[in-house]
Every structure is written in structure tokens, then in C-alpha cells.
mmCIF file of C-alpha atoms in Angstrom:
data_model
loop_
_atom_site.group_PDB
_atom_site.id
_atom_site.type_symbol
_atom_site.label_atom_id
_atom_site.label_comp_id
_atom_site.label_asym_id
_atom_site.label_seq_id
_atom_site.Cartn_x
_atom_site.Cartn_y
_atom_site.Cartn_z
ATOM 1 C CA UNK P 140 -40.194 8.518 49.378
ATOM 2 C CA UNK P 141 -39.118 10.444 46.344
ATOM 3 C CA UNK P 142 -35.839 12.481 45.778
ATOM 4 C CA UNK P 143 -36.969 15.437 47.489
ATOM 5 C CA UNK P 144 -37.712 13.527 50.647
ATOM 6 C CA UNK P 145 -34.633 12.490 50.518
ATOM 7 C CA UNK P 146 -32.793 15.809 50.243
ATOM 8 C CA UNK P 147 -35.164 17.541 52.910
ATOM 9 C CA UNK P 148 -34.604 14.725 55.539
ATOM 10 C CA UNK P 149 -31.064 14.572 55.078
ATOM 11 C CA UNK P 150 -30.829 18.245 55.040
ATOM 12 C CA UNK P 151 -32.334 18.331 58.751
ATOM 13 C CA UNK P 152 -30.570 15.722 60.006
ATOM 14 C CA UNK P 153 -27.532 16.958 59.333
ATOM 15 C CA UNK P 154 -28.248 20.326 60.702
ATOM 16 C CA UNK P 155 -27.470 22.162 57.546
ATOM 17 C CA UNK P 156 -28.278 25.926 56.872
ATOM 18 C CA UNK P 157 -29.950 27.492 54.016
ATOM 19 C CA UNK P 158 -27.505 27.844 52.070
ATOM 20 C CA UNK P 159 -25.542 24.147 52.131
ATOM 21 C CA UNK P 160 -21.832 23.569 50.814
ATOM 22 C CA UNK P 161 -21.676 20.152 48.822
ATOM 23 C CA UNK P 162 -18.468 19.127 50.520
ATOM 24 C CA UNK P 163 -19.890 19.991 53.826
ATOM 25 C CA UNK P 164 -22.837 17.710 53.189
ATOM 26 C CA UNK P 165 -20.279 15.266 52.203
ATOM 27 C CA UNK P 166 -18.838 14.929 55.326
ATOM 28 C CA UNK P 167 -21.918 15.181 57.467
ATOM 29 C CA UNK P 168 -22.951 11.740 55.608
ATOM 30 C CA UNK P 169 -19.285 10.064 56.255
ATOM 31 C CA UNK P 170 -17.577 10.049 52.834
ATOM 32 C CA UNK P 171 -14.371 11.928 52.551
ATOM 33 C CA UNK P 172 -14.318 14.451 49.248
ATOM 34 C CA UNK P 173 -10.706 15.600 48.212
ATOM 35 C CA UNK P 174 -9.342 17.950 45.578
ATOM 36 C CA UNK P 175 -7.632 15.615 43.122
ATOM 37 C CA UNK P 176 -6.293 15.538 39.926
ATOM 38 C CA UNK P 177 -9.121 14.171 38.060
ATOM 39 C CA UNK P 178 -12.216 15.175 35.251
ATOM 40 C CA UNK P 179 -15.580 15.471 37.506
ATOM 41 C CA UNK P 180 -15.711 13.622 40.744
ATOM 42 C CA UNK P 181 -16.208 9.985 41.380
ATOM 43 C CA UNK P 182 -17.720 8.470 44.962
ATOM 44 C CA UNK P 183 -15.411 5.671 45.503
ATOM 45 C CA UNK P 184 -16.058 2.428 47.271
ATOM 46 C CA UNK P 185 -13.700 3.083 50.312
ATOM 47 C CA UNK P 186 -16.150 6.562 50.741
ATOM 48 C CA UNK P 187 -13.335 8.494 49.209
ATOM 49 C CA UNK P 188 -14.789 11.018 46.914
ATOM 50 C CA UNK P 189 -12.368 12.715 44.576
ATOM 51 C CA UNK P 190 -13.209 16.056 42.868
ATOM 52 C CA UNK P 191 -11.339 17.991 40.404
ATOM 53 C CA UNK P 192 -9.340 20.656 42.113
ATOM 54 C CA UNK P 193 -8.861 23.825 39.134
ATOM 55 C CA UNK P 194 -12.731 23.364 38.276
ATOM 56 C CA UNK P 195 -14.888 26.358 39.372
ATOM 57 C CA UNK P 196 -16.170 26.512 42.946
ATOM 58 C CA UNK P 197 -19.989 26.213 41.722
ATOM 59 C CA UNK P 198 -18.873 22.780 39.375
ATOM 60 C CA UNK P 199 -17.065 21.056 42.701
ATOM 61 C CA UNK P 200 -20.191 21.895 44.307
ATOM 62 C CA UNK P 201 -22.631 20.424 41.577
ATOM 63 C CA UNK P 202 -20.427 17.380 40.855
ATOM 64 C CA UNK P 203 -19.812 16.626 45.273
ATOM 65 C CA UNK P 204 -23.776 17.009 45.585
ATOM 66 C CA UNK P 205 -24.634 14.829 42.626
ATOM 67 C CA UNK P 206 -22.327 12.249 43.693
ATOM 68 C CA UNK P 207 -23.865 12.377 47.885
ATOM 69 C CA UNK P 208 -27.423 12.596 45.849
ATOM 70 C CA UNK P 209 -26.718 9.269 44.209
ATOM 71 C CA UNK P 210 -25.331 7.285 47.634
ATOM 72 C CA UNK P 211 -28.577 8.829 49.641
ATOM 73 C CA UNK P 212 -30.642 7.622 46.851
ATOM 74 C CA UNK P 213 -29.130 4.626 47.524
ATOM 75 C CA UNK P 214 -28.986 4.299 51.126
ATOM 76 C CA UNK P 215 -32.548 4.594 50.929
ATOM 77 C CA UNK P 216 -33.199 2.113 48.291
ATOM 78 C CA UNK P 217 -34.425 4.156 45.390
ATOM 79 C CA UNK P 218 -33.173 4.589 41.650
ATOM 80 C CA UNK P 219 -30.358 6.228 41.123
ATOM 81 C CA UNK P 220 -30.848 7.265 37.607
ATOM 82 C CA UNK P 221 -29.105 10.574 36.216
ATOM 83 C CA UNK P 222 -32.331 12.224 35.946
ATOM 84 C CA UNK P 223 -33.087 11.520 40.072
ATOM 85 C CA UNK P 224 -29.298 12.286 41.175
ATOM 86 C CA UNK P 225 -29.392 15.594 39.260
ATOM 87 C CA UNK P 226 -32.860 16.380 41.205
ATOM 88 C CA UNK P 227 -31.640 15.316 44.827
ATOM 89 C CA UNK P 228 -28.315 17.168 44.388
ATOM 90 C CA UNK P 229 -29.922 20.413 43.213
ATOM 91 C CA UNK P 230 -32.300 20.042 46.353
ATOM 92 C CA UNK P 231 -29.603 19.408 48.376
ATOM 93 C CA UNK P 232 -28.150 22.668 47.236
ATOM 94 C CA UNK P 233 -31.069 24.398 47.431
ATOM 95 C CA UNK P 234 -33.636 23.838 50.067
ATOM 96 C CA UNK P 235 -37.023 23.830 48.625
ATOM 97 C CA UNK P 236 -38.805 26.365 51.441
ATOM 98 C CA UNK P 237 -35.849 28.539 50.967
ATOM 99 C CA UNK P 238 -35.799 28.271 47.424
ATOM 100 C CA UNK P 239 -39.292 28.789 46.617
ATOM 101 C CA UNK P 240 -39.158 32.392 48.959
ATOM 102 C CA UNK P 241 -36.314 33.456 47.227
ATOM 103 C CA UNK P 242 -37.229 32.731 43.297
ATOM 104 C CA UNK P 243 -40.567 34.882 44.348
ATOM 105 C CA UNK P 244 -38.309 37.540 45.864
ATOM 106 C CA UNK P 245 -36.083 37.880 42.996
ATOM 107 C CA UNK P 246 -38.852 37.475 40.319
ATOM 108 C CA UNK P 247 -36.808 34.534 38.718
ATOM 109 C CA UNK P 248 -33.568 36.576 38.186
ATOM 110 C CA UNK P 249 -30.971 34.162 38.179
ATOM 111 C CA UNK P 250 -28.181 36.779 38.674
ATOM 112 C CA UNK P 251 -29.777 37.489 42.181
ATOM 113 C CA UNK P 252 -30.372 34.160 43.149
ATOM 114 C CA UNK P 253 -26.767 33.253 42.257
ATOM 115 C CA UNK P 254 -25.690 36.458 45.266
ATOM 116 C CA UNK P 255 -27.612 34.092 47.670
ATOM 117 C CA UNK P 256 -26.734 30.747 46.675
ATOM 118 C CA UNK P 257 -22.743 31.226 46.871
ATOM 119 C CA UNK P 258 -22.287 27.407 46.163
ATOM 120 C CA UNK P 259 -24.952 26.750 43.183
ATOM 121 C CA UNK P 260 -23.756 27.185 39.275
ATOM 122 C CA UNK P 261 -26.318 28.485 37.226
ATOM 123 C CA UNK P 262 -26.805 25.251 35.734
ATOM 124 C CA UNK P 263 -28.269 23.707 39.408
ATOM 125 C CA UNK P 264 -30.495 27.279 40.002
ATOM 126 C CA UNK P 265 -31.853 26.483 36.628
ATOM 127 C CA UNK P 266 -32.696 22.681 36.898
ATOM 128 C CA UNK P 267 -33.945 24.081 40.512
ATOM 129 C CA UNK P 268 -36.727 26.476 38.934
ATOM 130 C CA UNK P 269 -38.219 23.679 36.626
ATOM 131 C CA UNK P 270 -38.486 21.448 39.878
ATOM 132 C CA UNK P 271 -40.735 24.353 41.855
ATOM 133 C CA UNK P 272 -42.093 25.976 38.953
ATOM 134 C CA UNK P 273 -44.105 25.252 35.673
ATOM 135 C CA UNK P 274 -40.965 26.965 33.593
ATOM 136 C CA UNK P 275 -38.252 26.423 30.500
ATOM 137 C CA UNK P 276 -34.693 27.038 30.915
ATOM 138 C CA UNK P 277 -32.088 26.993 28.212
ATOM 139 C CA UNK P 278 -28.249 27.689 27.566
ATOM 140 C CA UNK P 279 -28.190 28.932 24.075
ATOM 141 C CA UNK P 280 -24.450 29.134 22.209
ATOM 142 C CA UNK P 281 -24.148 31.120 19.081
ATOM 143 C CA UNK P 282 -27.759 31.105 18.524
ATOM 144 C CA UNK P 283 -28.326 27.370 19.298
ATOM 145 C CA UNK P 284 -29.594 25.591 22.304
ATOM 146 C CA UNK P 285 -26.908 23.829 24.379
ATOM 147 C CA UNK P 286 -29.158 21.966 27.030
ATOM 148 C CA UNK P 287 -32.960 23.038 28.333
ATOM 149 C CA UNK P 288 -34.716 21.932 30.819
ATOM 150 C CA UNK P 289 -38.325 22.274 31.354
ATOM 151 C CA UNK P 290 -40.498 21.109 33.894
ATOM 152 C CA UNK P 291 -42.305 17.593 34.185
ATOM 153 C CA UNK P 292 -45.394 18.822 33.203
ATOM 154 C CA UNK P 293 -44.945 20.513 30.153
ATOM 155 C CA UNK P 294 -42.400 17.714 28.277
ATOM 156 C CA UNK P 295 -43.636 17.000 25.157
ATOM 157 C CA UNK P 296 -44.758 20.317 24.434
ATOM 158 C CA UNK P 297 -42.333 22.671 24.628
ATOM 159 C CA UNK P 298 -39.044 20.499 24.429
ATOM 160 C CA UNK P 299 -37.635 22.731 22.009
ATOM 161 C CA UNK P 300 -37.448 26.559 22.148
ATOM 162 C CA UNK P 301 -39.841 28.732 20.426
ATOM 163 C CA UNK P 302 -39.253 31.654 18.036
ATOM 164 C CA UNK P 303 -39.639 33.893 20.873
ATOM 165 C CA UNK P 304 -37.342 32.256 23.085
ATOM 166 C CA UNK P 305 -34.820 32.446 20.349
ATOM 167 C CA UNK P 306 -35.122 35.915 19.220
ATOM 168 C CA UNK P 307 -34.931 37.412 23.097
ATOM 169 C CA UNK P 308 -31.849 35.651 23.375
ATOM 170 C CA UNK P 309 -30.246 36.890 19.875
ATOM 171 C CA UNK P 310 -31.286 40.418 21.081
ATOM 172 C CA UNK P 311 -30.092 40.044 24.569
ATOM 173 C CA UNK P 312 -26.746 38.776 22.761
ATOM 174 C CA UNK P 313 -26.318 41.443 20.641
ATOM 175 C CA UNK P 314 -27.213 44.381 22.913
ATOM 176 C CA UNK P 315 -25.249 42.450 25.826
ATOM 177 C CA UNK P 316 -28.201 43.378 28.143
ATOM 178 C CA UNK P 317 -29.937 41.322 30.224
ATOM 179 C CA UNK P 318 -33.725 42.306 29.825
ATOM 180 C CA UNK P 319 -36.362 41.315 31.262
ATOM 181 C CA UNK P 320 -39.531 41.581 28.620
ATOM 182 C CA UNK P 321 -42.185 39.955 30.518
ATOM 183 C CA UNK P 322 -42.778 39.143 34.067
ATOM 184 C CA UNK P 323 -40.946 35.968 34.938
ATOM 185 C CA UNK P 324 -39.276 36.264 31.357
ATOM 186 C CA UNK P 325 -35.074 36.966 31.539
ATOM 187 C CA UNK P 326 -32.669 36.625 28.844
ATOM 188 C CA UNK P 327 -28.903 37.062 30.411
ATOM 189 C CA UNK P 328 -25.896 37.939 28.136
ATOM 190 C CA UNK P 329 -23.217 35.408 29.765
ATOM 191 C CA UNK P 330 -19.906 35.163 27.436
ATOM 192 C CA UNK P 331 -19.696 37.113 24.131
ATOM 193 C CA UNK P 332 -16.863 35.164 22.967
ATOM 194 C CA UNK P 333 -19.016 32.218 23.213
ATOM 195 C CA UNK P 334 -22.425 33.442 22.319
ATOM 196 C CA UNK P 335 -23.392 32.315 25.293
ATOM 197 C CA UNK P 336 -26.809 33.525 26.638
ATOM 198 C CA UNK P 337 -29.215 32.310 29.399
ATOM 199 C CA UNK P 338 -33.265 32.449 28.543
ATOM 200 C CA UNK P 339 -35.501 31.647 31.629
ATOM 201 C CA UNK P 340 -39.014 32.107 31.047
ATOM 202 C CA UNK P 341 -42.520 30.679 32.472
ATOM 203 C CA UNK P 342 -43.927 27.904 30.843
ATOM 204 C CA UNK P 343 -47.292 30.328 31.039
ATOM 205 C CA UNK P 344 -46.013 32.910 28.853
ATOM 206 C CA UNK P 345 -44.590 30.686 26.197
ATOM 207 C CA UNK P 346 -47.716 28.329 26.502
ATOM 208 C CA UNK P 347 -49.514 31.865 25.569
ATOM 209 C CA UNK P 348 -47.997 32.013 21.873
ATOM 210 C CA UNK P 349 -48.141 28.287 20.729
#
């Protein structure tokens, strides 16, 4: 059984829809999440699970279902590493059948996907496409990536963005425009003030121009 076994079984036993709420699932599984004064949120041993109250709706949601991801993980005997709690809690989010219809639908654009999936932050949709799809994702600031993730079978070749990569997401910057190049190419102008842009791109195109 492997993390996404996990999430899917779960996910039906519970009865949840296709578009699960993190402290929803939390409560399905017994464990009792509460708005708190505190940095994240931490599953403690009594099944209390604290979660920061101010933070954004999508962050309660990513930090509740990476918390559930690591007790199912668990439960079932399997690693909990960051690396597998990060992949069961974005599947948790986001059901893979679901998921998969819906990336196709919206031709990758994370700004559509983000209308259907109320409770996922961009961060979780992104992590999400690497999972399903042969892709790189990246959070650039000011010109420099912030985190990336690519998909397992690409690592080692294209752990850091290219010069393409990095030029769509100056331009997309500077013109504050998303645009969308390529098929299953986006670069999204997030924050200004931060430089903050969002590049997601198929691992096929960028393979293309190594």
C-alpha cells in the first residue's frame, strides 16, 4: 500500500465528496482540530489537533491534511517521512479521478483549478500536478526560485529551472500577465510587491530545449 492507497481508501470510507475540507476529514478519522493560538498545526497525543487560527483558509487546510496524512500513514504502518505526508495530504485534498479530469479540463491553469478546489493553496494544486503528471512547478521571488517541485521521474534532470523557465516568469512579472506560451506552459503574476510569480510547465516541453 503506498500513500495514495491510503488517501483513496480513506477518502471512501469516510464518505467524502470531491472536493474534501481538511478539518472535515479530521473529524471523520476521530481527532479533534481547533483554531489555536499557535505557528502551523501539531496532531497531539490526546487526538487534539491544534491549527493556527489568523492563517489563510487554504494553509489550515494544507497543515490539518498533512498532519491526518501522517497519523493514516501511520495507522497503516508505513513511513511517515515529510516527502510521503506532503503526498497523502495533497491526495487527500484532491482526489486523484477528480483531479486528473479537472487538470485536463483546465489545461493546467492553476487559477481555474484553485475556483474548484475551494480548500487547496496553490502550493498543494502544484505538488498535486507533479504526482499525476510528468511536470515542473516553481515559486519564483524576485527572479529566484523559492521551492520547485518536479515529478519522480524527471529528478536529477531538471531540479533546477532552465533559462526558459526563468525568462517566462521575468516577463510574466513585468507585464503582470499571466500567459500561457505553450500548451501546458503558464507563468502567473502572483504579488508584485514580492516578485512573486508561479511557472507551471510540462516536463515535455522543457525536456524539448535541454
Amino acid at each position: 500500500m503506498g500513500c495514495e492507497q491510503v488517501a483513496e481508501e480513506f477518502l471512501r470510507d469516510v464518505g467524502a465528496g470531491d472536493s474534501p475540507n481538511a478539518i472535515d476529514l479530521a473529524r471523520s478519522a476521530g481527532l479533534n482540530p481547533l483554531p489555536r493560538d499557535v505557528e502551523r498545526a501539531e496532531l497531539l497525543a490526546d487526538g487534539t489537533l491544534p491549527y493556527r487560527a489568523d492563517a489563510r483558509h487554504s494553509d489550515q487546510q494544507r497543515w490539518v491534511a498533512h498532519q491526518l496524512a501522517g497519523w493514516l500513514l501511520r495507522r497503516a504502518n508505513l513511513p511517515d517521512s515529510f516527502e510521503a505526508t506532503v503526498q497523502t495530504g495533497a491526495a487527500l485534498l484532491l482526489p486523484r479521478e477528480r483531479f486528473e479530469r479537472e487538470l485536463e479540463q483546465a489545461e493546467w491553469n492553476v487559477r481555474e483549478l484553485r475556483k474548484v478546489y475551494e480548500h487547496a493553496a496553490v502550493r498543494t494544486i502544484a505538488h498535486r500536478i507533479v504526482t499525476v503528471q510528468e511536470a515542473a512547478v516553481t515559486w519564483f521571488e524576485q527572479g529566484h526560485s523559492v521551492w520547485r517541485f518536479v515529478s519522480p521521474s524527471i529528478v536529477g534532470r531538471m531540479d533546477e529551472p532552465c533559462r526558459f523557465e526563468q525568462h517566462l516568469a521575468q516577463i510574466s512579472l513585468e507585464s503582470d500577465e499571466v500567459l500561457h506560451p505553450e500548451p501546458r506552459v503558464w507563468a502567473f503574476p502572483l504579488n508584485r510587491n514580492f516578485g512573486s510569480t508561479l511557472l507551471v510547465c510540462d516536463a515535455r516541453r522543457l525536456l524539448e530545449r535541454l
